[in-house]
Amino acid sequence: MKAFFCAFAALFLILSACDNTSPDEYLAAHQLSGEAMGSYYRITYLGARLDGLEESVDSLLDAYNLELSPWVEESTISQFNDSQKGVSLAGTQHFQPNLELAAEVVERTGGAYDPTVAPLVNYWGFGTGEKRTSNNIDTVELNAIRQNVGYELVSVSGDSLVKQRPGVQLDLNASAKGYGVDLISDLLTERGRPNHLVDIGGEFRAGGTKNGRPWRVAIRLPEENVEAVSAAGTLPLEKGRALATSGNYLNHYEVDGETYSHTINPLTGYVERNALLSASVLAEDCATADAYATACMVLGPDKAMTLIEGLQDLEAYFLVRAENGDMEVRVTAGLREEMESEEL
């Protein structure tokens, strides 16, 4: 299956908390795994086994990719990016929700998140672009590319998605895995399995509980060039809650000693590397969490914390490089209260 390749997330391990429920009362747990969006998917659900679930999931993701994967030549987003003026959205199902989310996050982040960043993503050797072979930056070329970046250059007119400049392209990968997680979570609920945990490449959404207790996920330490996985802590996912993480430590490469990582600042045009090592955002849906996690990486720890603290129904868990080189944890006030109440 052709699928997205985007920023790999920082979360990996599905955990469950112990409770006092009798083993005889436990619902049976079933798992399903496969490939999705340039990564993996792992589904855990409680109750009787569902027949045909793998086929349903693959069909759902195939339909999504036909609209939003830049690696599928005939996809709607590929057609838009290759077009001079835009494309028709008639008959599409997944494009409009992603555009609406993008417009909201662009406005609330002051453009730190912007899906028209695609030309810059490709220029720096990510997305569908080729890795750089030289550290020499042509500022004239870069500034010309930046003229095609800005969400105001994209609009919906009737059933059409219109671009104001031929060079405008979209990259919705910042919310792609999260949106895919939401689709599968909704599918499981519709199929009568409300208690579940969906994981695509480290982006999670929890449905219901795991036998009366919240599903839990563990956070990976953001260490570049380290294959070993280490937990930096665990977080509970309450009913219907999602968590997405963005970090620079998995999707990066080096040229002559210079590190290029996948977080691109739409406002400057350059690769963004600041003290924020990873941003984990909790939201009511995974697409929203995914988009804001990307914006946080662009903003850096201080501005990102101010952003999330000011938004209702969002919480954040940041791993930050301190001035002395140590790693520190910063969490929003609401999440801190949740973590402290669990310890009581």
Short mmCIF file of C-alpha atoms in Angstrom, two decimals:
data_model
loop_
_atom_site.label_atom_id
_atom_site.label_comp_id
_atom_site.label_asym_id
_atom_site.label_seq_id
_atom_site.Cartn_x
_atom_site.Cartn_y
_atom_site.Cartn_z
CA MET A 1 0.00 0.00 0.00
CA LYS A 2 1.40 3.36 -0.97
CA ALA A 3 1.09 5.71 1.96
CA PHE A 4 2.32 8.81 3.66
CA PHE A 5 5.80 9.22 5.05
CA CYS A 6 5.85 12.00 7.58
CA ALA A 7 7.33 12.93 10.87
CA PHE A 8 7.56 9.84 13.02
CA ALA A 9 6.12 10.30 16.47
CA ALA A 10 7.71 9.88 19.89
CA LEU A 11 5.30 7.45 21.47
CA PHE A 12 5.50 3.72 21.10
CA LEU A 13 4.44 1.34 23.85
CA ILE A 14 0.87 0.40 24.79
CA LEU A 15 0.53 -0.12 28.50
CA SER A 16 -2.35 -0.85 30.83
CA ALA A 17 -2.79 -0.06 34.49
CA CYS A 18 -3.60 -2.77 37.00
CA ASP A 19 -7.01 -2.69 38.64
CA ASN A 20 -9.07 -4.71 41.05
CA THR A 21 -11.37 -6.25 38.44
CA SER A 22 -11.69 -10.01 38.66
CA PRO A 23 -9.98 -11.77 35.72
CA ASP A 24 -13.29 -13.48 35.01
CA GLU A 25 -14.83 -10.06 34.26
CA TYR A 26 -12.16 -8.95 31.79
CA LEU A 27 -13.17 -8.47 28.18
CA ALA A 28 -10.95 -10.37 25.77
CA ALA A 29 -8.35 -8.21 24.04
CA HIS A 30 -7.52 -8.63 20.36
CA GLN A 31 -4.79 -7.00 18.28
CA LEU A 32 -4.44 -6.24 14.61
CA SER A 33 -1.37 -4.72 12.97
CA GLY A 34 -0.21 -3.80 9.50
CA GLU A 35 1.40 -1.09 7.38
CA ALA A 36 -0.06 2.37 7.01
CA MET A 37 1.12 5.82 5.92
CA GLY A 38 4.78 4.93 5.64
CA SER A 39 4.72 3.40 9.09
CA TYR A 40 2.67 0.81 11.00
CA TYR A 41 -0.74 0.58 12.54
CA ARG A 42 -1.58 -1.35 15.68
CA ILE A 43 -5.14 -1.78 16.88
CA THR A 44 -6.16 -3.21 20.23
CA TYR A 45 -9.84 -3.72 20.97
CA LEU A 46 -11.89 -5.48 23.62
CA GLY A 47 -14.79 -7.87 23.10
CA ALA A 48 -15.49 -10.60 20.59
CA ARG A 49 -13.16 -10.78 17.59
CA LEU A 50 -14.33 -8.81 14.56
CA ASP A 51 -14.33 -10.68 11.26
CA GLY A 52 -13.06 -8.75 8.26
CA LEU A 53 -11.58 -5.92 10.30
CA GLU A 54 -8.24 -5.93 8.45
CA GLU A 55 -10.00 -5.61 5.09
CA SER A 56 -12.15 -2.77 6.41
CA VAL A 57 -9.13 -0.89 7.78
CA ASP A 58 -7.12 -1.33 4.57
CA SER A 59 -10.07 -0.18 2.47
CA LEU A 60 -10.53 2.88 4.66
CA LEU A 61 -6.85 3.83 4.46
CA ASP A 62 -6.73 3.21 0.69
CA ALA A 63 -9.65 5.61 0.19
CA TYR A 64 -7.91 8.17 2.37
CA ASN A 65 -4.63 7.85 0.47
CA LEU A 66 -6.43 8.36 -2.84
CA GLU A 67 -7.32 11.82 -1.61
CA LEU A 68 -4.47 12.93 0.62
CA SER A 69 -1.27 11.00 -0.09
CA PRO A 70 1.37 12.93 -2.09
CA TRP A 71 3.01 9.56 -2.87
CA VAL A 72 -0.04 8.43 -4.84
CA GLU A 73 0.22 10.08 -8.25
CA GLU A 74 -3.52 10.03 -8.89
CA SER A 75 -4.48 11.32 -5.44
CA THR A 76 -6.41 14.55 -5.12
CA ILE A 77 -3.57 16.29 -3.32
CA SER A 78 -1.04 15.21 -5.97
CA GLN A 79 -3.32 16.54 -8.68
CA PHE A 80 -3.66 19.83 -6.81
CA ASN A 81 0.10 20.16 -6.33
CA ASP A 82 0.76 19.45 -10.02
CA SER A 83 -1.99 21.77 -11.26
CA GLN A 84 -1.77 25.36 -12.39
CA LYS A 85 -4.99 26.58 -10.79
CA GLY A 86 -6.44 23.86 -8.56
CA VAL A 87 -8.69 20.80 -8.55
CA SER A 88 -12.27 19.76 -8.03
CA LEU A 89 -13.19 18.36 -4.62
CA ALA A 90 -16.46 16.89 -5.85
CA GLY A 91 -16.86 13.36 -4.56
CA THR A 92 -14.07 13.64 -1.99
CA GLN A 93 -14.75 12.71 1.62
CA HIS A 94 -11.57 13.41 3.57
CA PHE A 95 -10.12 16.54 2.00
CA GLN A 96 -12.58 19.09 3.37
CA PRO A 97 -12.24 18.11 7.05
CA ASN A 98 -8.45 18.41 6.79
CA LEU A 99 -8.71 21.80 5.12
CA GLU A 100 -11.07 23.06 7.80
CA LEU A 101 -8.73 21.87 10.53
CA ALA A 102 -5.77 23.46 8.74
CA ALA A 103 -7.50 26.83 8.51
CA GLU A 104 -8.25 26.77 12.23
CA VAL A 105 -4.71 25.80 13.28
CA VAL A 106 -3.07 28.28 10.89
CA GLU A 107 -5.06 31.09 12.48
CA ARG A 108 -4.52 30.04 16.08
CA THR A 109 -0.77 29.47 15.67
CA GLY A 110 -0.07 32.62 13.69
CA GLY A 111 1.12 30.54 10.74
CA ALA A 112 3.54 28.32 12.69
CA TYR A 113 1.47 25.52 11.19
CA ASP A 114 0.76 26.00 7.50
CA PRO A 115 0.05 23.17 5.03
CA THR A 116 1.31 25.27 2.11
CA VAL A 117 4.80 24.65 3.52
CA ALA A 118 5.11 21.76 1.01
CA PRO A 119 7.56 23.52 -1.39
CA LEU A 120 9.87 24.26 1.55
CA VAL A 121 9.56 20.72 2.90
CA ASN A 122 10.64 19.38 -0.48
CA TYR A 123 13.45 21.95 -0.79
CA TRP A 124 14.99 20.76 2.48
CA GLY A 125 14.88 17.11 1.43
CA PHE A 126 11.73 15.86 3.13
CA GLY A 127 8.25 15.03 1.89
CA THR A 128 8.60 14.02 -1.75
CA GLY A 129 11.85 15.97 -2.10
CA GLU A 130 15.38 14.58 -2.34
CA LYS A 131 17.89 14.95 0.48
CA ARG A 132 20.33 17.77 0.10
CA THR A 133 23.90 16.99 -0.94
CA SER A 134 25.39 20.37 -0.03
CA ASN A 135 25.21 22.86 2.83
CA ASN A 136 25.21 25.78 0.42
CA ILE A 137 21.86 27.55 0.59
CA ASP A 138 20.76 29.63 -2.39
CA THR A 139 18.87 32.41 -0.61
CA VAL A 140 17.51 33.75 -3.89
CA GLU A 141 16.00 30.36 -4.70
CA LEU A 142 14.73 29.94 -1.14
CA ASN A 143 13.07 33.35 -1.14
CA ALA A 144 11.42 32.57 -4.47
CA ILE A 145 10.00 29.35 -3.00
CA ARG A 146 8.68 31.25 0.02
CA GLN A 147 6.49 33.32 -2.32
CA ASN A 148 4.41 30.16 -2.77
CA VAL A 149 3.92 29.64 0.97
CA GLY A 150 0.95 31.11 2.82
CA TYR A 151 -2.49 29.68 3.51
CA GLU A 152 -4.09 32.80 2.08
CA LEU A 153 -2.93 31.51 -1.33
CA VAL A 154 -5.46 28.65 -1.11
CA SER A 155 -9.24 28.93 -1.14
CA VAL A 156 -12.34 26.83 -1.70
CA SER A 157 -14.73 28.03 -4.38
CA GLY A 158 -17.81 25.88 -4.71
CA ASP A 159 -16.54 22.33 -5.25
CA SER A 160 -13.06 23.49 -6.24
CA LEU A 161 -9.84 23.98 -4.31
CA VAL A 162 -8.12 26.96 -5.91
CA LYS A 163 -4.53 28.18 -5.76
CA GLN A 164 -3.51 31.78 -6.47
CA ARG A 165 -0.05 30.85 -7.76
CA PRO A 166 0.94 27.79 -9.84
CA GLY A 167 3.77 26.95 -7.43
CA VAL A 168 1.50 26.59 -4.39
CA GLN A 169 1.45 23.04 -3.00
CA LEU A 170 -0.12 21.40 0.03
CA ASP A 171 1.43 19.11 2.63
CA LEU A 172 -1.17 17.79 5.07
CA ASN A 173 1.17 15.20 6.58
CA ALA A 174 1.24 17.11 9.87
CA SER A 175 -2.28 15.86 10.58
CA ALA A 176 -2.30 12.80 8.29
CA LYS A 177 -1.56 10.00 10.72
CA GLY A 178 -3.77 11.60 13.33
CA TYR A 179 -6.68 11.76 10.94
CA GLY A 180 -6.12 8.13 9.98
CA VAL A 181 -6.18 7.19 13.66
CA ASP A 182 -9.52 8.97 14.04
CA LEU A 183 -10.99 7.13 11.06
CA ILE A 184 -10.08 3.73 12.48
CA SER A 185 -11.28 4.67 15.96
CA ASP A 186 -14.64 5.74 14.53
CA LEU A 187 -14.81 2.49 12.54
CA LEU A 188 -14.29 0.39 15.67
CA THR A 189 -17.00 2.29 17.51
CA GLU A 190 -19.38 1.82 14.59
CA ARG A 191 -18.59 -1.92 14.58
CA GLY A 192 -19.56 -2.21 18.25
CA ARG A 193 -16.09 -2.16 19.82
CA PRO A 194 -16.04 1.15 21.75
CA ASN A 195 -13.19 0.02 24.03
CA HIS A 196 -10.06 0.25 21.92
CA LEU A 197 -6.68 1.87 21.37
CA VAL A 198 -5.52 2.81 17.88
CA ASP A 199 -1.85 3.54 17.13
CA ILE A 200 -0.48 4.65 13.76
CA GLY A 201 3.24 5.32 13.90
CA GLY A 202 3.03 6.46 17.53
CA GLU A 203 -0.11 8.60 17.25
CA PHE A 204 -2.87 7.33 19.51
CA ARG A 205 -6.56 7.56 20.18
CA ALA A 206 -8.31 5.76 23.00
CA GLY A 207 -11.91 4.63 22.94
CA GLY A 208 -13.55 3.73 26.21
CA THR A 209 -11.32 2.01 28.75
CA LYS A 210 -9.22 -1.10 29.20
CA ASN A 211 -11.40 -3.02 31.61
CA GLY A 212 -12.33 0.01 33.66
CA ARG A 213 -9.00 1.84 33.64
CA PRO A 214 -7.60 4.37 31.17
CA TRP A 215 -5.45 3.14 28.33
CA ARG A 216 -1.85 4.26 28.85
CA VAL A 217 0.97 5.07 26.46
CA ALA A 218 4.68 5.54 27.13
CA ILE A 219 6.85 8.34 25.83
CA ARG A 220 10.10 7.73 24.00
CA LEU A 221 13.22 9.67 24.91
CA PRO A 222 14.13 11.96 21.99
CA GLU A 223 17.71 10.83 21.40
CA GLU A 224 18.97 11.25 17.86
CA ASN A 225 20.89 8.35 16.34
CA VAL A 226 19.86 6.01 19.16
CA GLU A 227 18.01 2.88 18.14
CA ALA A 228 17.15 1.78 21.66
CA VAL A 229 13.73 2.81 22.89
CA SER A 230 13.55 4.27 26.38
CA ALA A 231 10.49 5.44 28.26
CA ALA A 232 10.46 9.00 29.60
CA GLY A 233 7.13 8.52 31.35
CA THR A 234 3.61 7.32 30.72
CA LEU A 235 0.38 9.17 30.12
CA PRO A 236 -3.21 8.01 30.58
CA LEU A 237 -5.66 8.46 27.73
CA GLU A 238 -9.16 8.99 29.06
CA LYS A 239 -12.24 7.97 27.09
CA GLY A 240 -12.17 9.26 23.55
CA ARG A 241 -8.90 11.13 24.02
CA ALA A 242 -6.05 11.26 21.53
CA LEU A 243 -2.35 11.98 21.72
CA ALA A 244 0.12 12.88 19.00
CA THR A 245 3.83 13.64 19.22
CA SER A 246 6.19 15.54 16.98
CA GLY A 247 9.99 15.51 17.31
CA ASN A 248 13.10 15.95 15.19
CA TYR A 249 14.98 12.89 16.38
CA LEU A 250 13.72 10.25 13.94
CA ASN A 251 13.25 12.02 10.61
CA HIS A 252 16.54 13.80 10.01
CA TYR A 253 19.78 13.45 8.07
CA GLU A 254 23.27 14.99 7.99
CA VAL A 255 25.31 16.66 5.25
CA ASP A 256 28.92 17.58 6.02
CA GLY A 257 28.22 17.75 9.74
CA GLU A 258 25.03 19.80 9.36
CA THR A 259 21.82 18.19 10.64
CA TYR A 260 18.60 18.74 8.72
CA SER A 261 15.40 17.74 10.51
CA HIS A 262 11.86 17.57 9.21
CA THR A 263 10.40 20.51 11.17
CA ILE A 264 10.30 23.39 8.70
CA ASN A 265 9.32 26.88 9.84
CA PRO A 266 6.81 28.28 7.32
CA LEU A 267 7.50 31.81 8.61
CA THR A 268 11.27 31.77 8.02
CA GLY A 269 11.62 29.11 5.34
CA TYR A 270 14.37 27.33 7.26
CA VAL A 271 14.70 24.09 9.21
CA GLU A 272 13.60 24.76 12.79
CA ARG A 273 15.75 23.37 15.60
CA ASN A 274 15.17 24.83 19.04
CA ALA A 275 15.18 23.67 22.64
CA LEU A 276 11.92 21.74 22.24
CA LEU A 277 12.97 18.13 21.63
CA SER A 278 9.49 16.66 21.40
CA ALA A 279 5.94 17.90 21.80
CA SER A 280 3.13 15.55 22.82
CA VAL A 281 -0.32 17.09 22.55
CA LEU A 282 -3.56 15.64 23.91
CA ALA A 283 -6.85 16.54 22.25
CA GLU A 284 -10.33 15.17 21.66
CA ASP A 285 -9.27 13.89 18.24
CA CYS A 286 -5.90 12.81 16.91
CA ALA A 287 -5.83 15.00 13.79
CA THR A 288 -6.07 18.11 15.97
CA ALA A 289 -3.41 16.81 18.36
CA ASP A 290 -1.16 16.00 15.39
CA ALA A 291 -1.41 19.45 13.82
CA TYR A 292 -0.79 21.32 17.07
CA ALA A 293 2.18 19.09 17.94
CA THR A 294 3.80 20.18 14.68
CA ALA A 295 3.07 23.83 15.41
CA CYS A 296 4.64 23.48 18.86
CA MET A 297 7.90 22.22 17.37
CA VAL A 298 8.06 25.35 15.20
CA LEU A 299 7.22 27.73 18.05
CA GLY A 300 9.67 26.37 20.62
CA PRO A 301 8.95 25.50 24.26
CA ASP A 302 7.92 28.87 25.70
CA LYS A 303 5.60 30.07 22.93
CA ALA A 304 4.22 26.56 22.47
CA MET A 305 3.34 26.24 26.16
CA THR A 306 1.58 29.61 26.06
CA LEU A 307 -0.35 28.49 22.98
CA ILE A 308 -1.58 25.19 24.43
CA GLU A 309 -2.38 26.64 27.86
CA GLY A 310 -4.61 29.18 26.10
CA LEU A 311 -6.63 26.62 24.13
CA GLN A 312 -9.55 24.73 25.58
CA ASP A 313 -9.49 20.91 25.56
CA LEU A 314 -5.76 20.73 24.74
CA GLU A 315 -2.95 19.61 27.02
CA ALA A 316 0.75 19.12 26.36
CA TYR A 317 3.79 17.20 27.57
CA PHE A 318 7.10 18.67 26.38
CA LEU A 319 10.64 17.31 26.55
CA VAL A 320 12.98 20.31 26.51
CA ARG A 321 16.74 20.69 26.28
CA ALA A 322 17.79 22.86 29.22
CA GLU A 323 20.64 25.38 29.01
CA ASN A 324 22.97 22.96 30.81
CA GLY A 325 22.21 20.27 28.23
CA ASP A 326 19.97 18.18 30.46
CA MET A 327 16.48 17.18 29.42
CA GLU A 328 13.55 18.50 31.39
CA VAL A 329 9.83 17.79 31.32
CA ARG A 330 7.28 20.58 31.03
CA VAL A 331 3.55 19.93 31.16
CA THR A 332 0.45 22.08 31.02
CA ALA A 333 -1.32 22.85 34.29
CA GLY A 334 -4.33 20.68 33.45
CA LEU A 335 -2.22 17.65 32.60
CA ARG A 336 -0.11 18.13 35.73
CA GLU A 337 -3.27 17.98 37.85
CA GLU A 338 -4.32 14.76 36.12
CA MET A 339 -0.93 13.17 36.69
CA GLU A 340 -0.83 14.20 40.33
CA SER A 341 -4.35 12.92 41.00
CA GLU A 342 -3.38 9.52 39.57
CA GLU A 343 -0.50 9.29 42.02
CA LEU A 344 -2.77 9.77 45.04
#
